Every structure is written in C-alpha cells, then in structure tokens.
CSV table of C-alpha atoms and ligand atoms in Angstrom, one decimal:
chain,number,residue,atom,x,y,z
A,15,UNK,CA,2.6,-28.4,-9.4
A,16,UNK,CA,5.5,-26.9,-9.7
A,17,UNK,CA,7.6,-26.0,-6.8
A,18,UNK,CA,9.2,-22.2,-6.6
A,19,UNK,CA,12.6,-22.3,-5.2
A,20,UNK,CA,12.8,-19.4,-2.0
A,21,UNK,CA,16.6,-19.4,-2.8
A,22,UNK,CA,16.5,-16.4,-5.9
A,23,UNK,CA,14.0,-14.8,-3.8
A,24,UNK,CA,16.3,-14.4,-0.8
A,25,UNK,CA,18.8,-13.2,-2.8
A,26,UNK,CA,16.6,-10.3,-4.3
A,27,UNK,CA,15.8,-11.6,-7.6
A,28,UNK,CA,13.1,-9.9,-9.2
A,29,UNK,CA,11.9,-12.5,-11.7
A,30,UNK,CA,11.9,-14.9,-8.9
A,31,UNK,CA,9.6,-12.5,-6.9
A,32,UNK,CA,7.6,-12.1,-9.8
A,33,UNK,CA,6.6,-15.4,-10.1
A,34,UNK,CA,6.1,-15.6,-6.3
A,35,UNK,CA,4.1,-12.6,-6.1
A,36,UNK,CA,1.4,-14.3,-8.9
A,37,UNK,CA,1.4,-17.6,-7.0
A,38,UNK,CA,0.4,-15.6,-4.2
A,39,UNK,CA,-1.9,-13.4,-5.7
A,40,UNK,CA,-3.4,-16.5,-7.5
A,41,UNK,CA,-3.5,-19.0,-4.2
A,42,UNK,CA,-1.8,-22.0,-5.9
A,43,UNK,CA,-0.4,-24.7,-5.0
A,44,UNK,CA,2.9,-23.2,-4.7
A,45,UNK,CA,2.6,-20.3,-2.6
A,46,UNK,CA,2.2,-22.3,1.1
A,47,UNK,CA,5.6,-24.2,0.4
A,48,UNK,CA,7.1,-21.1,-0.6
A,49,UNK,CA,5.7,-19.1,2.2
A,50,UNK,CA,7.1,-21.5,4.8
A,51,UNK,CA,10.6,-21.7,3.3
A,52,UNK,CA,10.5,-17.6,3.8
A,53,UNK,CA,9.1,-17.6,6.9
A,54,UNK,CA,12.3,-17.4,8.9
A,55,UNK,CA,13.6,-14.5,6.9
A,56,UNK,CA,11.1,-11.9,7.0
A,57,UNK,CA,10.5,-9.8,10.7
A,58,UNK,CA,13.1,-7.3,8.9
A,59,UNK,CA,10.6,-4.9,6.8
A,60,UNK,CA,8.4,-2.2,8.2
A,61,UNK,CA,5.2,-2.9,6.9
A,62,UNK,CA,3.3,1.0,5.8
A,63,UNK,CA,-0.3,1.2,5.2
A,64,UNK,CA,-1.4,4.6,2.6
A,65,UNK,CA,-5.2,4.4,3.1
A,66,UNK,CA,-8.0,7.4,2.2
A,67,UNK,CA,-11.0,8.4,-0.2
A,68,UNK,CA,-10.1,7.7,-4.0
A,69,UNK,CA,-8.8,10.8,-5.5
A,70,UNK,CA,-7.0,11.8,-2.4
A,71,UNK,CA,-3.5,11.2,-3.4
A,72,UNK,CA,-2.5,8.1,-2.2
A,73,UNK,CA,-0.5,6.9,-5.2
A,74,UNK,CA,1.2,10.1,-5.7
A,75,UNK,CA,2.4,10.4,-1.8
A,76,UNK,CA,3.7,6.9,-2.3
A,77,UNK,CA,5.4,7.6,-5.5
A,78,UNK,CA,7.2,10.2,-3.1
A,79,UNK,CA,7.8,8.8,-0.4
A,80,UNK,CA,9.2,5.7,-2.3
A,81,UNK,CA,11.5,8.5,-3.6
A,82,UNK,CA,12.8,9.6,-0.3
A,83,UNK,CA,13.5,5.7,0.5
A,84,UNK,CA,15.5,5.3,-2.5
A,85,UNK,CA,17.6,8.7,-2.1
A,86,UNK,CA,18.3,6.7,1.3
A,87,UNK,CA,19.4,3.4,-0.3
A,88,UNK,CA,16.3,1.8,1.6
A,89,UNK,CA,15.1,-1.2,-0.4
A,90,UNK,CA,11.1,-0.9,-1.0
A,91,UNK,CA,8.2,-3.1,-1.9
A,92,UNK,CA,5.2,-1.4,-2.8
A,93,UNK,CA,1.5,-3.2,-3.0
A,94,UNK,CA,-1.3,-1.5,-4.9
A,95,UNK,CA,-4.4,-3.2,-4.1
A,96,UNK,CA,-6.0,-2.8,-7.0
A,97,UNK,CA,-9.7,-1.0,-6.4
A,98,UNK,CA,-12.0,-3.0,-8.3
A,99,UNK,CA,-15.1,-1.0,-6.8
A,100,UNK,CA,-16.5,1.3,-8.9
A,101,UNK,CA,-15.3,4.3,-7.2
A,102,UNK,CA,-11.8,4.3,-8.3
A,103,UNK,CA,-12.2,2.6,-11.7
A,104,UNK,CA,-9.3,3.9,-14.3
A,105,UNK,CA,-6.9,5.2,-12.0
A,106,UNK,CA,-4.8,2.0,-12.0
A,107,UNK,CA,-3.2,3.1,-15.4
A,108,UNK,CA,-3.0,6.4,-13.8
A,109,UNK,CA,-0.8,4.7,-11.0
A,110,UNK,CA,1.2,2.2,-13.6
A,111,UNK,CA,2.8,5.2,-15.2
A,112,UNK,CA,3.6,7.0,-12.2
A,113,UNK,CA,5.0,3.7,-10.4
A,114,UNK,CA,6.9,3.8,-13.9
A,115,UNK,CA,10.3,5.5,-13.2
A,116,UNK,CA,10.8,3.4,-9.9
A,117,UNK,CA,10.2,0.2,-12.4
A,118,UNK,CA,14.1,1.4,-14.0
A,119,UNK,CA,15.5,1.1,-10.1
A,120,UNK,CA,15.9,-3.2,-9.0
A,121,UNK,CA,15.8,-1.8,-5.1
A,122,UNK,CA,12.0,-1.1,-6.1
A,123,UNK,CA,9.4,-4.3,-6.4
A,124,UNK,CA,6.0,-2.6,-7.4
A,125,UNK,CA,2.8,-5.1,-7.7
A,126,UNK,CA,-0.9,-4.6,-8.1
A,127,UNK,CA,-3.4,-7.1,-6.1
A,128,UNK,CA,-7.1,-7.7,-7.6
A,129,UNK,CA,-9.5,-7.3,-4.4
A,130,UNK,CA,-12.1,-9.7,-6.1
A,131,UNK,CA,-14.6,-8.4,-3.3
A,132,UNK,CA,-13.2,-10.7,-0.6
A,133,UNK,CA,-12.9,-9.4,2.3
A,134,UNK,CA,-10.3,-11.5,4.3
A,135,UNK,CA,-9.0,-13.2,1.7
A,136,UNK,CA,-7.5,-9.7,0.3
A,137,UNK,CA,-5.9,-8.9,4.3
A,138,UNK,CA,-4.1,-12.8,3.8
A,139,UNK,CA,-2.9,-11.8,0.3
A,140,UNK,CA,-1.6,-8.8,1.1
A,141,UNK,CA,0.0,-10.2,4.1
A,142,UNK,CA,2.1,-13.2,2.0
A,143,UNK,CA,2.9,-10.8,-0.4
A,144,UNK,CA,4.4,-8.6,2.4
A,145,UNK,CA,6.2,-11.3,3.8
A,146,UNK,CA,7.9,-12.3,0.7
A,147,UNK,CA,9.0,-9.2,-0.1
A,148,UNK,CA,10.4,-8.8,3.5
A,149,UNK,CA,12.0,-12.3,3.0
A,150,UNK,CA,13.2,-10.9,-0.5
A,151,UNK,CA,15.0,-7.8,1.6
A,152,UNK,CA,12.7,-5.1,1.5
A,153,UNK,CA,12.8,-3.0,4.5
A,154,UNK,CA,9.8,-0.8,3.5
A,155,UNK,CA,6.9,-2.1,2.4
A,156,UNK,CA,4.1,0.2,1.3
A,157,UNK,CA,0.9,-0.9,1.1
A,158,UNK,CA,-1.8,1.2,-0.9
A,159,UNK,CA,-5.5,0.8,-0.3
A,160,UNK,CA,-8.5,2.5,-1.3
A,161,UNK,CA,-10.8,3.4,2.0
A,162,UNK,CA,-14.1,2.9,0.7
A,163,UNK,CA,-15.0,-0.3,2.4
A,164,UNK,CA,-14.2,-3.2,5.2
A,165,UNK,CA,-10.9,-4.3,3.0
A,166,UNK,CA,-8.5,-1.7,3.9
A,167,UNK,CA,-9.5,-2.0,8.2
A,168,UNK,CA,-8.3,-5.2,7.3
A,169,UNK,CA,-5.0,-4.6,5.7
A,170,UNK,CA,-4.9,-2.0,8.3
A,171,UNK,CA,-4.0,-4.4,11.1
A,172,UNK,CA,-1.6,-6.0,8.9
A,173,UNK,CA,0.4,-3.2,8.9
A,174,UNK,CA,3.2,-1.4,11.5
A,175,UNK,CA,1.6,2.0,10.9
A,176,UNK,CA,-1.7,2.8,9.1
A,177,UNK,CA,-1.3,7.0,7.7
A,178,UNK,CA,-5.0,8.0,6.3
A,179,UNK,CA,-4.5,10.4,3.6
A,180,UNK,CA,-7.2,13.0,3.2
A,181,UNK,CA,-8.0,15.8,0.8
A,182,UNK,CA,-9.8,18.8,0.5
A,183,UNK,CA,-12.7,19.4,-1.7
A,184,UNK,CA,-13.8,15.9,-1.9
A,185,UNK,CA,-17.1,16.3,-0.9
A,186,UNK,CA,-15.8,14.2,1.8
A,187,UNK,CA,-16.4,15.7,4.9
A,188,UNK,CA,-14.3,14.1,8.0
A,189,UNK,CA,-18.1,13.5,9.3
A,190,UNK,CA,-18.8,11.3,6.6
A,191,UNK,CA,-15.6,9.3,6.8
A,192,UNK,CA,-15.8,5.8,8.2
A,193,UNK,CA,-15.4,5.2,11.8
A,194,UNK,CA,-13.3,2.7,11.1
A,195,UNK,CA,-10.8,4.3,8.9
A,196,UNK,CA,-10.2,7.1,11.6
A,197,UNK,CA,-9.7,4.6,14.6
A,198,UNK,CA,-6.8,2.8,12.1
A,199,UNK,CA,-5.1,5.9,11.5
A,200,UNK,CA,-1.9,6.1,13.3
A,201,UNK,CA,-1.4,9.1,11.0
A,202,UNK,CA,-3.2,11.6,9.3
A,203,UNK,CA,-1.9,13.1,6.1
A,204,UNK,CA,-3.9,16.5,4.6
A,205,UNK,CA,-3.0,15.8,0.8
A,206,UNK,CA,-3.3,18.7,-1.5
A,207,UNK,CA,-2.8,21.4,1.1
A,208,UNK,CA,-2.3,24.1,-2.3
A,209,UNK,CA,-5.7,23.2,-2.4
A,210,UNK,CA,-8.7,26.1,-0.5
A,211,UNK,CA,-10.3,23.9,2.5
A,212,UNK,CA,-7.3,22.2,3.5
A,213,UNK,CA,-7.0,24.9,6.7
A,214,UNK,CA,-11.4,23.7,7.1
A,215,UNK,CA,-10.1,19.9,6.6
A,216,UNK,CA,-7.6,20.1,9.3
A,217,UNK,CA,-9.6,21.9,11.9
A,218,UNK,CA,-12.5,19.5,11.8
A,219,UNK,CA,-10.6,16.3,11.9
A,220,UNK,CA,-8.5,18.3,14.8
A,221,UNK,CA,-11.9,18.8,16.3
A,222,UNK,CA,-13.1,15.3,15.6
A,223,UNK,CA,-10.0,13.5,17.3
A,224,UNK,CA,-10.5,15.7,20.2
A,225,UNK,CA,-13.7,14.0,20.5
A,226,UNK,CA,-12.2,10.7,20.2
A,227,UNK,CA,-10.6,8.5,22.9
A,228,UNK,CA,-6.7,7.4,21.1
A,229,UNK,CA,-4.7,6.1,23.8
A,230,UNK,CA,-1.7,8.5,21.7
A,231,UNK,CA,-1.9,11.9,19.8
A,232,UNK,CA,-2.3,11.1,16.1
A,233,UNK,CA,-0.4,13.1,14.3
A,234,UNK,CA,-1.2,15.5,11.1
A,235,UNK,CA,0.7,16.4,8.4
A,236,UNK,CA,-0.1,18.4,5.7
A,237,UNK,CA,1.6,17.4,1.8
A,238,UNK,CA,1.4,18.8,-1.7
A,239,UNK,CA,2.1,15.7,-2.9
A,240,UNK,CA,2.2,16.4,-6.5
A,241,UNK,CA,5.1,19.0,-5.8
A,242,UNK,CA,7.0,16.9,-3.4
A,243,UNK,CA,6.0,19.2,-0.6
A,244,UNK,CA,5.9,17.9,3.3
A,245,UNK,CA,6.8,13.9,2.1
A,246,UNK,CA,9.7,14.2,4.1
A,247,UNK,CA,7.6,15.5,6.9
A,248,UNK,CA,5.0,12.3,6.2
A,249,UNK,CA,7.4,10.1,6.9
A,250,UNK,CA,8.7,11.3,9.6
A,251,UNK,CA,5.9,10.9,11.4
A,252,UNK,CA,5.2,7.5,10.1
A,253,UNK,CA,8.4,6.4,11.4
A,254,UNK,CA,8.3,8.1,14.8
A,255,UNK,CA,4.6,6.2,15.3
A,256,UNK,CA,6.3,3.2,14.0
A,257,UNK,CA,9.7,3.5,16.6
A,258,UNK,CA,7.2,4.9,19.3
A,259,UNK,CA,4.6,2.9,19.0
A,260,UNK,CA,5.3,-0.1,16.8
A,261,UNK,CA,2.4,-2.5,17.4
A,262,UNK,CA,3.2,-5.6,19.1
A,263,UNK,CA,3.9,-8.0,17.1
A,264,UNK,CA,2.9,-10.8,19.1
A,265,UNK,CA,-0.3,-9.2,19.6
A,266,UNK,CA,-0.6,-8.7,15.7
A,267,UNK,CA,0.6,-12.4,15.2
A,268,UNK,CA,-2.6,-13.8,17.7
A,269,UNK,CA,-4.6,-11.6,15.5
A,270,UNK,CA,-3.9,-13.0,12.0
A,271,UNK,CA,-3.5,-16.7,13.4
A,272,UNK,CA,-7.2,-16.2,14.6
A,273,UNK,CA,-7.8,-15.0,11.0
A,274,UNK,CA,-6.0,-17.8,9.1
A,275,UNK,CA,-7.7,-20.5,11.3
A,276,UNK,CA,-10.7,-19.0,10.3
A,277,UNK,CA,-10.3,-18.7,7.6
A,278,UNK,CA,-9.3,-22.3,6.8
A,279,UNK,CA,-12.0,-23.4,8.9
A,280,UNK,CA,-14.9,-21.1,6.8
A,281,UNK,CA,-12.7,-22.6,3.4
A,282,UNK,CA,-13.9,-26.4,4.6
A,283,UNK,CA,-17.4,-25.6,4.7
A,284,UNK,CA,-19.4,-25.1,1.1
A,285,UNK,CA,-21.4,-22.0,1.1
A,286,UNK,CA,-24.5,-24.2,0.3
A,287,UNK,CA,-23.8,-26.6,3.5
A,288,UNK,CA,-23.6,-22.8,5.2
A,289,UNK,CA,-27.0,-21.7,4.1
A,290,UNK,CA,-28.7,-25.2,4.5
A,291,UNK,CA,-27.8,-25.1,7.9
A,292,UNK,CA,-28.9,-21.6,8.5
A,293,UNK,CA,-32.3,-22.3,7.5
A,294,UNK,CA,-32.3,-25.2,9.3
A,295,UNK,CA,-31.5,-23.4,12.7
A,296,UNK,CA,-33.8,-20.7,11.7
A,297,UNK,CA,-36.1,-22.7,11.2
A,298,UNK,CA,-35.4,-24.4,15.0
A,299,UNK,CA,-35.3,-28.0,13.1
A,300,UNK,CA,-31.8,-28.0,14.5
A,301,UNK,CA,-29.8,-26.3,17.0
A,302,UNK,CA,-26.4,-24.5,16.4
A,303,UNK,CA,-24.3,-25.9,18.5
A,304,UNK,CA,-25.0,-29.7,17.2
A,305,UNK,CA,-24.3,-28.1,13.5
A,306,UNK,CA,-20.7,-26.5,14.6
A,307,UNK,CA,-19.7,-29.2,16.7
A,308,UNK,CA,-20.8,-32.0,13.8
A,309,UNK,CA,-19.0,-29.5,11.3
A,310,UNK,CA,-15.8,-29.5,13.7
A,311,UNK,CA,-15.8,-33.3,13.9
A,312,UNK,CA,-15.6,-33.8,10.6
A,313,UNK,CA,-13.1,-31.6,9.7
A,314,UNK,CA,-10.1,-33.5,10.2
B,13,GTP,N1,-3.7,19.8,-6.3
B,13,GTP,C1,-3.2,18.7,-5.9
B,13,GTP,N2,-3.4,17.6,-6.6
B,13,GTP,C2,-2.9,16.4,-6.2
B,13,GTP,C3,-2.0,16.3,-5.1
B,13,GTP,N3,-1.6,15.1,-5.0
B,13,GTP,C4,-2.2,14.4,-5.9
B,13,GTP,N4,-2.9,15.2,-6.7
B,13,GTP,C5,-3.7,14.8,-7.9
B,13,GTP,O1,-4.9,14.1,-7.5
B,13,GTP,C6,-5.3,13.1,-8.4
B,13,GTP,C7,-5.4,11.8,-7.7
B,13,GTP,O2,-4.2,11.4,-7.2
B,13,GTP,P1,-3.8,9.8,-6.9
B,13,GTP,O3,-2.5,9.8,-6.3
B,13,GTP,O4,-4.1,9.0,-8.1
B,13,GTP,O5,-4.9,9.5,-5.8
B,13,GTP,P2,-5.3,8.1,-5.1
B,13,GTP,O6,-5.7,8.4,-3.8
B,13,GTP,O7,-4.2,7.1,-5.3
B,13,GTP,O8,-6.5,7.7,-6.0
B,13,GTP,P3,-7.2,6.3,-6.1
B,13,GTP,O9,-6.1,5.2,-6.1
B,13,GTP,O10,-8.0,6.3,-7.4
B,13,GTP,O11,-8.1,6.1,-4.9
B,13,GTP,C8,-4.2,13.1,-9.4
B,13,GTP,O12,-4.6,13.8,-10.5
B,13,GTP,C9,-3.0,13.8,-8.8
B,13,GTP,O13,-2.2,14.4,-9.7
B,13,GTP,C10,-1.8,17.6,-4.4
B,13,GTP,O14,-1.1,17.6,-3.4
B,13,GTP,N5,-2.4,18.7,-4.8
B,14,MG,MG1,-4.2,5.2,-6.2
C-alpha cells in the first residue's frame, strides 16, 4: 500500500486530488489514512445537493451555477454520481463535454462516482470525496444525483441544502414523484420554464407543498437553464436556505457516525452468515437476539 501524502492536497493540487479522489472512489487502503490526515481541514465548504428526474436539467443548472461561482472567484468541487441505472444511460458523455470548459479553470475539480447499486456505500463515498475536496479548499461543493431511487435521499442528508430540480413535460407528474425526494428538497428549481407546463408544474407542486407539513417554506425558482436564465436566482435561494437554515451539523455528524458504524458493523458479517442466520430464526431454530449478541461478541 502506498500511502498518499494530504500535504499537495491541502495546498490545492489537482493531481494530488486526483489520485485521492480514485482511492476514495475505489475504497483502498489508502483513502482512511488520508481521510484522517484531512479531517481537521474540511468544515469550510458548503456542501450543494442538485437532485430530480433524469432529463430534467441537473447537469446544465450545475454547469451554471458553477459559472456564477467562478465569476465570484469561489473555488468549486463538483461530484457527478454517475447514474448507472438504466434510466439515464448515455448522458454521462453528455455531461463530460459540458463539465468541459470548467476542466481549463484549476479553481474547478469535476469527478464522476460509479453508484454500483449500493446504497450506503455511495452516501459514504460521496461524503469522503466531499470532505477532501473541502480539505483541498473548495468552498462549494456540488453534488449531482439522479432521483430515481433510495441513493440520492441518502446523499441528501449529506448535504447543507438539497435543491430538487423539476421539469415540465416529463411525464413526471409531481404526484408521481417520490415522497422522499420532496421531503429532501430544501429547494425546488422548475427547470426549462421556456418550456409549455412549467406555469401547470409549479401550481401543483405549490398545491402539493401546501398539503405538506415543512417546518419552513420551500422555496421555488423557476430557470432556463440552457440560456442561463434565473441561475442567479437558484442560488440565491440555495444560499439563503443554507445561511437560514443550515442543518446542524452536529445533528448531521450523529447521523453519518450511526451510518458508518453500521456500516462497518454490516461489512464484518458475510452475506451468507446473514442469510444462514435468517433462516435459522425464521425457521425459530434460533432466536435473534442470541445471533446479534454472538455476532457482536465476536467482532472485536
Ligand atoms: N428547453 C430546455 N431544455 C433544457 C433546459 N435545461 C436543460 N435542457 C436540456 O435538457 C436535456 C437534459 O439536460 P441535463 O442537464 O443533461 O439533465 P440531467 O438532469 O443532468 O440529466 P441526467 O443526468 O441524465 O438525469 C439536455 O438536452 C439539455 O440541453 C432548459 O431550461 N430548457
Ligand atoms: Mg446529468
């Protein structure tokens, strides 16, 4: 194993973060040193969540909004996680071209993650990847995911603000929209307002979160983003929830230590111990609590 040095990384450079960002994305060896050594650096960068439907302009809002952070000198990380479902397949070139013209500007760190259908294990990837990149000196970090399944309410709570970018004409009526993705919207963006049913779009989601009990008013803003229209008005709001309303962080830190501990935990155990056992308790030749507490015994 060899280690990676956090030293280039605090100091911004970009081949250093490259290497880190793999190690990450690929769980070696290397990456729980590393992420240590950071640890005490990051706390700096506000962490942005750009969820929605596929096809509803997520890449191209964060294209422009990582614009507006660069015309303000604001150093930005960007995380794509890569859809690997079958809904958004061949729009990741799409998105490497766009992403293209920030690749020219060093205050810009633009990576992909592979979701590989774990859910959790994406949510602790995307978090070390964000934390480096804070360590590294990002301030924003945007975080793109594709709302189609459990993954993104996971990244969700990873970040400061979740915006849920929606678009009309999708077939995708705010009905059929997971219940989860509207509870983790701190925002709601109406992408492709040029387009006929974004006036439709916005009065039934108005409708719907009049319906729903938010603690705060979630506010909607409507973008062309493809012309550049309303980004600044996007972000904006995102940073008004995020000043207003930035989740505590100690709250968010009991929330991922519960995750990582389970996680390590649920890593100790082989799926085939797992399913012996279950059919053992199903079966009633053994009760669950002797399994959990022999499992926990054993563990270290
Ligand atoms: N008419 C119109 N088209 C737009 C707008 N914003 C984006 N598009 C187009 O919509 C298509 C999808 O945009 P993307 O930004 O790739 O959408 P996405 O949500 O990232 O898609 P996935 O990552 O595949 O889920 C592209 O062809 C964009 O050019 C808009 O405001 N109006
Ligand atoms: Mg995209």
């Amino acid at each position: 194993m060899t280690n990676i040095s956090p030293e280039p990384i605090l100091a911004g450079d970009i081949r250093a973060m490259a290497r880190a960002a793999t190690a990450i994305e690929n769980r070696t060896a290397a990456a729980e040193p590393l992420l240590k050594a950071l640890f005490p650096h990051t706390g700096q960068a506000a962490v942005i969540g750009i969820t929605g439907p596929p096809g509803a302009g997520k890449s191209t809002l964060v294209d422009q909004l990582t614009r507006i952070l660069r015309a303000e000198d604001v150093p930005t990380g960007i995380i794509c996680v890569d859809p690997s479902s079958p809904f958004s397949g061949g729009a990741i070139l799409g998105d490497r071209i766009r992403m293209q013209r920030h690749h020219a500007d060093p205050g810009v760190f633009v990576r992909s993650m592979a979701t590989r259908g774990s859910v959790g294990g994406l949510a602790r990837g995307t978090l070390e990847m964000a934390l480096m990149l804070d360590a590294a000196g990002k301030r924003v970090i945007l975080i793109e995911t594709v709302g189609v399944g459990q993954d993104e309410v996971e990244v969700a709570r990873l970040a400061d603000v979740t915006a849920v970018v929606l678009a009309p004409g999708m077939g995708d009526d705010v009905q059929a929209l997971k219940a989860g993705i509207l509870e983790i919207a701190d925002v709601f963006v109406i992408n492709k307002a040029d387009l006929e049913g974004a006036a439709r779009l916005e009065q039934e989601l108005r409708a719907m979160l009049s319906l729903a009990t938010r603690p705060v008013e979630v506010p909607i803003v409507k973008t062309v983003a493809s012309q550049g229209d309303g980004i600044g008005e996007a972000l904006a709001a995102i940073r008004s929830v995020q000043s207003g309303n930035k989740r505590d962080s100690v709250r968010l830190w009991a929330l991922r230590l519960r995750e990582m501990l389970r996680e390590r935990l649920l890593e100790r155990i082989p799926l085939e111990e797992l399913g012996a056992a279950a059919e053992a308790v199903a079966s009633r030749r053994q009760d669950p609590y002797t399994i959990v507490e022999q499992w926990l015994s054993t563990l270290y």
